[in-house]
Backbone as numpy.savetxt, mean C-alpha at the origin, in Angstrom:
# Nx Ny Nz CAx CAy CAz Cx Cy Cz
-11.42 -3.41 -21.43 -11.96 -3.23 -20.09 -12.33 -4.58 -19.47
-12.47 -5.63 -20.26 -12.62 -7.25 -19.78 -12.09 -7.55 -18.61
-10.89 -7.66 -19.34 -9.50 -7.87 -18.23 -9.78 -7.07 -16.83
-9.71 -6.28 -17.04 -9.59 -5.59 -15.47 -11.81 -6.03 -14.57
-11.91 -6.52 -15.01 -13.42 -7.35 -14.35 -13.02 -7.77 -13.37
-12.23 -9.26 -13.70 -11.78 -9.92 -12.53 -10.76 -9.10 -10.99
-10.58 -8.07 -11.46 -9.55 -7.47 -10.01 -10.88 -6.42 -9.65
-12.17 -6.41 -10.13 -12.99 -5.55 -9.17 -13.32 -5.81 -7.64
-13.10 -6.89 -7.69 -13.39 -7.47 -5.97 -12.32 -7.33 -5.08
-11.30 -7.70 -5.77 -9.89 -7.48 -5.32 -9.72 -5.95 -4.98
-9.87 -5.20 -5.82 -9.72 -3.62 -5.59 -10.83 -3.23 -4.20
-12.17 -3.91 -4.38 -12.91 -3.65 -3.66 -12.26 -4.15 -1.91
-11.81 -5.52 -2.00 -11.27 -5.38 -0.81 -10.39 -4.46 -0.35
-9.44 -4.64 -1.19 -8.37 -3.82 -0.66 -8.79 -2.30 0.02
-9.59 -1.73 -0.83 -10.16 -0.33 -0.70 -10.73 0.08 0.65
-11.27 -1.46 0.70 -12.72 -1.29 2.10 -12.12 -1.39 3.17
-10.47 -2.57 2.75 -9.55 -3.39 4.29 -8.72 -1.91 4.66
-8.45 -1.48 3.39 -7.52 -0.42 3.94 -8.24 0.70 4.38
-9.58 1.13 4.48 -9.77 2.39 4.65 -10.52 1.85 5.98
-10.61 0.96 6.67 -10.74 0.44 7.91 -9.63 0.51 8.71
-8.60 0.09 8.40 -7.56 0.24 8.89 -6.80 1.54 9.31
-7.42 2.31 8.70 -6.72 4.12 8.79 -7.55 4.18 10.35
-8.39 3.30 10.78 -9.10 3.72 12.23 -9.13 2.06 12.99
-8.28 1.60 12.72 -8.13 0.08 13.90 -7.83 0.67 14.80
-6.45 1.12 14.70 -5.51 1.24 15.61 -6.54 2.66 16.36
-7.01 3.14 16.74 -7.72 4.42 17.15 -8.49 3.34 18.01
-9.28 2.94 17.30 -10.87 1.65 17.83 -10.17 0.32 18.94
-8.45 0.43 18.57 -8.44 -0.79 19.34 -8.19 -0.10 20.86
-8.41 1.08 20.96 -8.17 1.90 22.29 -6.32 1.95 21.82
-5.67 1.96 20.99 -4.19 2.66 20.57 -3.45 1.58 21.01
-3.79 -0.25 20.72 -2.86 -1.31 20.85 -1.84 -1.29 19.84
-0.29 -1.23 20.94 0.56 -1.03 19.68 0.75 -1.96 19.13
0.20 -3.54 19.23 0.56 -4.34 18.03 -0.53 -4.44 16.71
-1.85 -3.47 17.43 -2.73 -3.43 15.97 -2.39 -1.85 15.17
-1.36 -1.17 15.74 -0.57 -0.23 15.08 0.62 -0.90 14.17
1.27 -1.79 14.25 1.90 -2.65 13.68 1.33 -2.67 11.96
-0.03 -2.98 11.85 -0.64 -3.11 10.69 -1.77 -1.73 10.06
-1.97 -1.15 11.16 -2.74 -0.02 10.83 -2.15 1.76 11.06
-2.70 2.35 10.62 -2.02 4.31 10.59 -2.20 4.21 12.38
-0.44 4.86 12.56 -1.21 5.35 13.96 -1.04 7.27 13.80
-0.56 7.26 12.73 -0.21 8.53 12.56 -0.74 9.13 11.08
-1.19 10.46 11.20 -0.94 11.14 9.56 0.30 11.06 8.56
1.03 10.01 8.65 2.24 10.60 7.90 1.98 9.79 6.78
2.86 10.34 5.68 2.51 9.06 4.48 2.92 8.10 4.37
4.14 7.90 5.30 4.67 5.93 5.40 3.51 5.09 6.13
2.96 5.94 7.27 1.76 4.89 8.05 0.17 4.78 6.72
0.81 5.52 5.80 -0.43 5.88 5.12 -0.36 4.18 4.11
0.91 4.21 3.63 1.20 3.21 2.98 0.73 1.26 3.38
0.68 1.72 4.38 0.28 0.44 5.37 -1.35 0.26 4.74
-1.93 1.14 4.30 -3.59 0.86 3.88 -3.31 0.35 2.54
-2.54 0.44 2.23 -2.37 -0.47 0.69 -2.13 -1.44 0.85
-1.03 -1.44 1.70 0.10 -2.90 1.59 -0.12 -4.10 2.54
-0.93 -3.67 3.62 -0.97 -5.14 4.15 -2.71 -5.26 3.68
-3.52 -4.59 3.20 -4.88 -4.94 2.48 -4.19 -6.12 1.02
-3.08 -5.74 0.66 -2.69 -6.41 -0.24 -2.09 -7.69 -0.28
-1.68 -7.25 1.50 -0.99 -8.67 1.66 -1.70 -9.66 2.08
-2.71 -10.10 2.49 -3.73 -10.47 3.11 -4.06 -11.02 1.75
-4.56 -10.31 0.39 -5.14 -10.80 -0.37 -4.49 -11.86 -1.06
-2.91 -11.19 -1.11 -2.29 -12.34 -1.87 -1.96 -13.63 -1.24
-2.00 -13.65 0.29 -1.66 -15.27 1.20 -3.30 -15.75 0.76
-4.45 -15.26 0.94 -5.67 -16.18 0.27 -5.63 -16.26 -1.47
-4.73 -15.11 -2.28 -5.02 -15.80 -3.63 -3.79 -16.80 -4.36
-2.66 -17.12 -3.61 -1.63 -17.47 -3.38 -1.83 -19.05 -3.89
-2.60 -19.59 -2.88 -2.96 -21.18 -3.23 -3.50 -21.16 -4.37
-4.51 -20.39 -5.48 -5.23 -20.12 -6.26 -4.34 -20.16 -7.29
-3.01 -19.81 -7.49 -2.43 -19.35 -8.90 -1.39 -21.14 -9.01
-1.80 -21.20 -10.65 -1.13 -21.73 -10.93 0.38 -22.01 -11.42
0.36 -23.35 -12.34 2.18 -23.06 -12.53 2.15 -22.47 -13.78
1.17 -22.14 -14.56 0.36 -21.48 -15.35 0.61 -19.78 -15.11
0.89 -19.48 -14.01 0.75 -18.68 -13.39 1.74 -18.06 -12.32
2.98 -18.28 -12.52 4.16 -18.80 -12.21 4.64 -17.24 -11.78
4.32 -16.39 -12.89 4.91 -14.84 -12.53 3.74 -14.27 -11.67
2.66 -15.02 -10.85 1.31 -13.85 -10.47 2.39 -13.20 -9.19
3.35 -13.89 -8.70 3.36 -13.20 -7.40 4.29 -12.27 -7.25
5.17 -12.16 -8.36 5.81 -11.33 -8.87 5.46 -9.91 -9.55
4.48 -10.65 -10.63 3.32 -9.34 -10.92 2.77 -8.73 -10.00
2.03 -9.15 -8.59 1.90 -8.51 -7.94 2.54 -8.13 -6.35
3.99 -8.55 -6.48 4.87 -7.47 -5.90 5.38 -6.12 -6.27
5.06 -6.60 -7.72 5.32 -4.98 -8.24 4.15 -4.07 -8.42
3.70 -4.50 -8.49 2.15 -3.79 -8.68 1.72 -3.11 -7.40
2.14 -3.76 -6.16 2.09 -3.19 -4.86 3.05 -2.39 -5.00
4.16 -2.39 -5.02 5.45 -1.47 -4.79 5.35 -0.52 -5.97
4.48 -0.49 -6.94 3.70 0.78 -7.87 2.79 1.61 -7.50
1.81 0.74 -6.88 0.73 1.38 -6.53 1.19 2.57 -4.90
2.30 1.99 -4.13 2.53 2.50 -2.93 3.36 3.69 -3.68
4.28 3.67 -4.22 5.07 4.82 -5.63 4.22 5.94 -5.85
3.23 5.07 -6.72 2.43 6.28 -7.01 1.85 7.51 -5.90
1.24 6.45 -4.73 0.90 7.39 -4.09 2.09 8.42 -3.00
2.71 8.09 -2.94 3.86 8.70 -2.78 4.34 10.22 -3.77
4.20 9.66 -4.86 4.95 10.74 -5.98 3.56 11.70 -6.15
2.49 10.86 -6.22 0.90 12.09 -6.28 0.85 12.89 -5.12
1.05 12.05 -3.95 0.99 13.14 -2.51 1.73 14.41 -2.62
3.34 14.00 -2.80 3.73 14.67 -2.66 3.52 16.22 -4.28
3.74 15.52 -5.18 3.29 16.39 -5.92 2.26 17.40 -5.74
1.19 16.78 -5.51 -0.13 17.76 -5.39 0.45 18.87 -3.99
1.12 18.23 -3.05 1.38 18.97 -1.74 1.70 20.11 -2.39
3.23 20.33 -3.31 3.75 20.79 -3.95 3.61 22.33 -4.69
2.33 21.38 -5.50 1.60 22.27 -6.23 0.51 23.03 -5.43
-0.11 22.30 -4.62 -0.95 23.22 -3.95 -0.88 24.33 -2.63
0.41 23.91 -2.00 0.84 23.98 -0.85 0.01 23.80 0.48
-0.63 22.88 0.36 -1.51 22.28 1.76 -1.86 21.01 1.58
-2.53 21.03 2.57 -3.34 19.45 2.71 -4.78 19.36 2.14
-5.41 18.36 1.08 -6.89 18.79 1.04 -7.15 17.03 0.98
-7.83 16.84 2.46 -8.32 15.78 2.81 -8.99 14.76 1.29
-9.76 15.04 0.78 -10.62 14.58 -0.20 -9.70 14.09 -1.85
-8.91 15.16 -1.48 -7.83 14.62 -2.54 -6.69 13.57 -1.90
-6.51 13.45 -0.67 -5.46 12.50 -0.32 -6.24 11.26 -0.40
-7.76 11.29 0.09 -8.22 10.24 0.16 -8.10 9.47 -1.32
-8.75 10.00 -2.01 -8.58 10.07 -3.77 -7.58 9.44 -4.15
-6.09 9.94 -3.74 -5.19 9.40 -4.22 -4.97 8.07 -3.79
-5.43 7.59 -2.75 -5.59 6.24 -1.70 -6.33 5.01 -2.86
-7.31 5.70 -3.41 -8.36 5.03 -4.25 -7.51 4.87 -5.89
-6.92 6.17 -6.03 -6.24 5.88 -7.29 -5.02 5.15 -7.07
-4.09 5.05 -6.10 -3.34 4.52 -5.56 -3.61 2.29 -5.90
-4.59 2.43 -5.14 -5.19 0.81 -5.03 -4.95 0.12 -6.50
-5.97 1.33 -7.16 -6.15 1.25 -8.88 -4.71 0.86 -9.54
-3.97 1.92 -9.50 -2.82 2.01 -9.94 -1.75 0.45 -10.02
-2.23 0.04 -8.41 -1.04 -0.80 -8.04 -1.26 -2.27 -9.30
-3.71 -2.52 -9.19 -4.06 -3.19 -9.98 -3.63 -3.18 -11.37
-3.48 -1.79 -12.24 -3.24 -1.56 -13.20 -1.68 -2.03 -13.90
-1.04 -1.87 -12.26 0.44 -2.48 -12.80 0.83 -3.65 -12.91
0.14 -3.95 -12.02 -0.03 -6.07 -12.02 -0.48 -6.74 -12.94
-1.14 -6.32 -13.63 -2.04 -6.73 -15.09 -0.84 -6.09 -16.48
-0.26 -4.92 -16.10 0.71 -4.82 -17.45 2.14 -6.02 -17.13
2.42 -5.96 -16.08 3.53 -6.34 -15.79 3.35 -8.30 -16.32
2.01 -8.31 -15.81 1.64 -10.00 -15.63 2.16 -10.36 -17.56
1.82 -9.38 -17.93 2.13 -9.81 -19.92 3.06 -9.43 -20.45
4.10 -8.81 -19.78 6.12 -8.96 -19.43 6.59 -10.14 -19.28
7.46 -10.54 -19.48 8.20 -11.16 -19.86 9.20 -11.15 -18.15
8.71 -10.53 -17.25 9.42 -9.56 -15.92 9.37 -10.67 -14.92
10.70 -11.43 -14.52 10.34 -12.22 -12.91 11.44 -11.55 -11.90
11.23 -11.36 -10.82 12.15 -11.19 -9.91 12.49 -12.47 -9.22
11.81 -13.70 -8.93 11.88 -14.71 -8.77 11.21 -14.86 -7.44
10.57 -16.00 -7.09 9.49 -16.07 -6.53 10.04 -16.18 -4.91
11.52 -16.46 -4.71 12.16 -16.07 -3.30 12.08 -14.66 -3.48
12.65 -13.87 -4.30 12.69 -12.59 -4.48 11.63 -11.57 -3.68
10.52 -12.34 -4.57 9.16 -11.24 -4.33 8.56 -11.79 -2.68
8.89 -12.96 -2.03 8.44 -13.19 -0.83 9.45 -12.15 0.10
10.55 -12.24 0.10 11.52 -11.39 0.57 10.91 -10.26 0.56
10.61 -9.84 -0.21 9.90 -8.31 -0.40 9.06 -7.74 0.23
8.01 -8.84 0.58 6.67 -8.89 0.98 7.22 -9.17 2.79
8.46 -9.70 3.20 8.52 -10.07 4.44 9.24 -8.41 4.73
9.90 -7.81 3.91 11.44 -7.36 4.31 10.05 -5.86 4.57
9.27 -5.27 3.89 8.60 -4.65 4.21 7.46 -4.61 5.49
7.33 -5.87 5.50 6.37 -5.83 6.80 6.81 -5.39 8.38
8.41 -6.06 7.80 9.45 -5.70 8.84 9.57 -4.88 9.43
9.82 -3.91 7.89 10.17 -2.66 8.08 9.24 -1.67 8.74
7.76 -2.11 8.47 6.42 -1.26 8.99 6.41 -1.45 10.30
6.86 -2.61 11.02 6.83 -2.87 11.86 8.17 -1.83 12.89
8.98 -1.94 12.63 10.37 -1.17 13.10 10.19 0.31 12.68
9.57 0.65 11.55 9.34 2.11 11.88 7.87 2.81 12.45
7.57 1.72 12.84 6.05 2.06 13.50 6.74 2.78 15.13
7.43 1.63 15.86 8.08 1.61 16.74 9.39 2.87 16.90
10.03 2.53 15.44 11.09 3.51 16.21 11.41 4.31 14.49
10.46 5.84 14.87 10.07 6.37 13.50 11.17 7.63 13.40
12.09 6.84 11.69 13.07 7.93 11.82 12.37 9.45 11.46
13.77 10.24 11.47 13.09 11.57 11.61 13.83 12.39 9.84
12.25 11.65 9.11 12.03 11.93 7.69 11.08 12.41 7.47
10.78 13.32 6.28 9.50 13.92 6.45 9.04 12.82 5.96
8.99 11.67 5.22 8.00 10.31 4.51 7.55 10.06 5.90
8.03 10.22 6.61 7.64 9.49 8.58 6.91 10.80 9.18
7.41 12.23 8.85 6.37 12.98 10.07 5.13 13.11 9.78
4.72 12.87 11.12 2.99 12.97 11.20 2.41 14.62 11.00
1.48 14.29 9.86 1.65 15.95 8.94 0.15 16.22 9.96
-0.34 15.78 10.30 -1.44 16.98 11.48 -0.59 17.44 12.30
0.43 16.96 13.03 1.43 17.79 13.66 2.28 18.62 13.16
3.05 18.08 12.07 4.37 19.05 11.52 3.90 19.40 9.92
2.91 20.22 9.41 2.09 20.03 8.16 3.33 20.90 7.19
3.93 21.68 7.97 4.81 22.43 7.20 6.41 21.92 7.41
7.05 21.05 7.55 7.62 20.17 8.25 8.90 19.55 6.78
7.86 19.15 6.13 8.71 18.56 4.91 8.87 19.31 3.95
């Protein structure tokens, strides 16, 4: 349980940046470029945005921090993001599944186990032997922001994209 000490603050941001963010875009009076980074919708791709740019944020300030010592951190935690966003993906939908509805308290939950998860994978992965290579994992980190950005704007018609207070029975 040592090990995982040091990512309590880290988790803590992420947790606090992203669950702020599920209400920017609402608070900024509905600016679509602070929809860009925040939910403007119930669906679970805008949902994904509370992970991923809380994450991204953390890693451009812990970025200067890692050494050459440290050569796979940003790799470890490209995947660890693209786990943690997985997971919550495969739990949403599962529980949907199994339960057949929506229960607020458990999506939130999964948001929190989600965060956890992504930490949990970054720390196994970091003691792999695993690089995608450090153009690789920036690519990743750009090619997604992109993408949040372009389907914020122009949202295909998937259930990962419909906004489930509107279409709850939909997917």
């Amino acid at each position: 349980m040592q090990v995982y000490k040091k990512y309590i603050l880290s988790y803590m941001f992420v947790c606090i940046l992203g669950v702020l963010l599920h209400f920017t875009y609402e608070w900024s009076g509905y600016n679509p470029v602070v929809g860009f980074f925040s939910s403007i919708n119930e669906s679970t791709w805008e949902h994904l945005k509370l992970l991923f740019f809380p994450m991204l944020i953390l890693t451009i300030f812990q970025a200067p921090r890692s050494t050459k010592k440290d050569s796979g951190w940003l790799c470890s935690r490209t995947l660890g993001m693209l786990s943690g966003m997985g997971f919550i993906i495969v739990a949403f939908y599962t529980l949907w599944g199994i339960t057949g509805r929506l229960i607020d308290i458990i999506n939130i939950a999964l948001y929190f186990v989600g965060v956890f998860f992504a930490f949990l994978a970054q720390e196994k992965v970091s003691k792999e032997i695993i690089s995608l290579g450090t153009s690789t994992c920036i690519a990743i980190w750009i090619g997604l922001t992109v993408l949040f950005i372009i389907f914020t704007v122009h949202i295909p018609n998937l259930g990962l994209f419909y906004d489930l207070q509107l279409h709850p029975k939909s997917i």
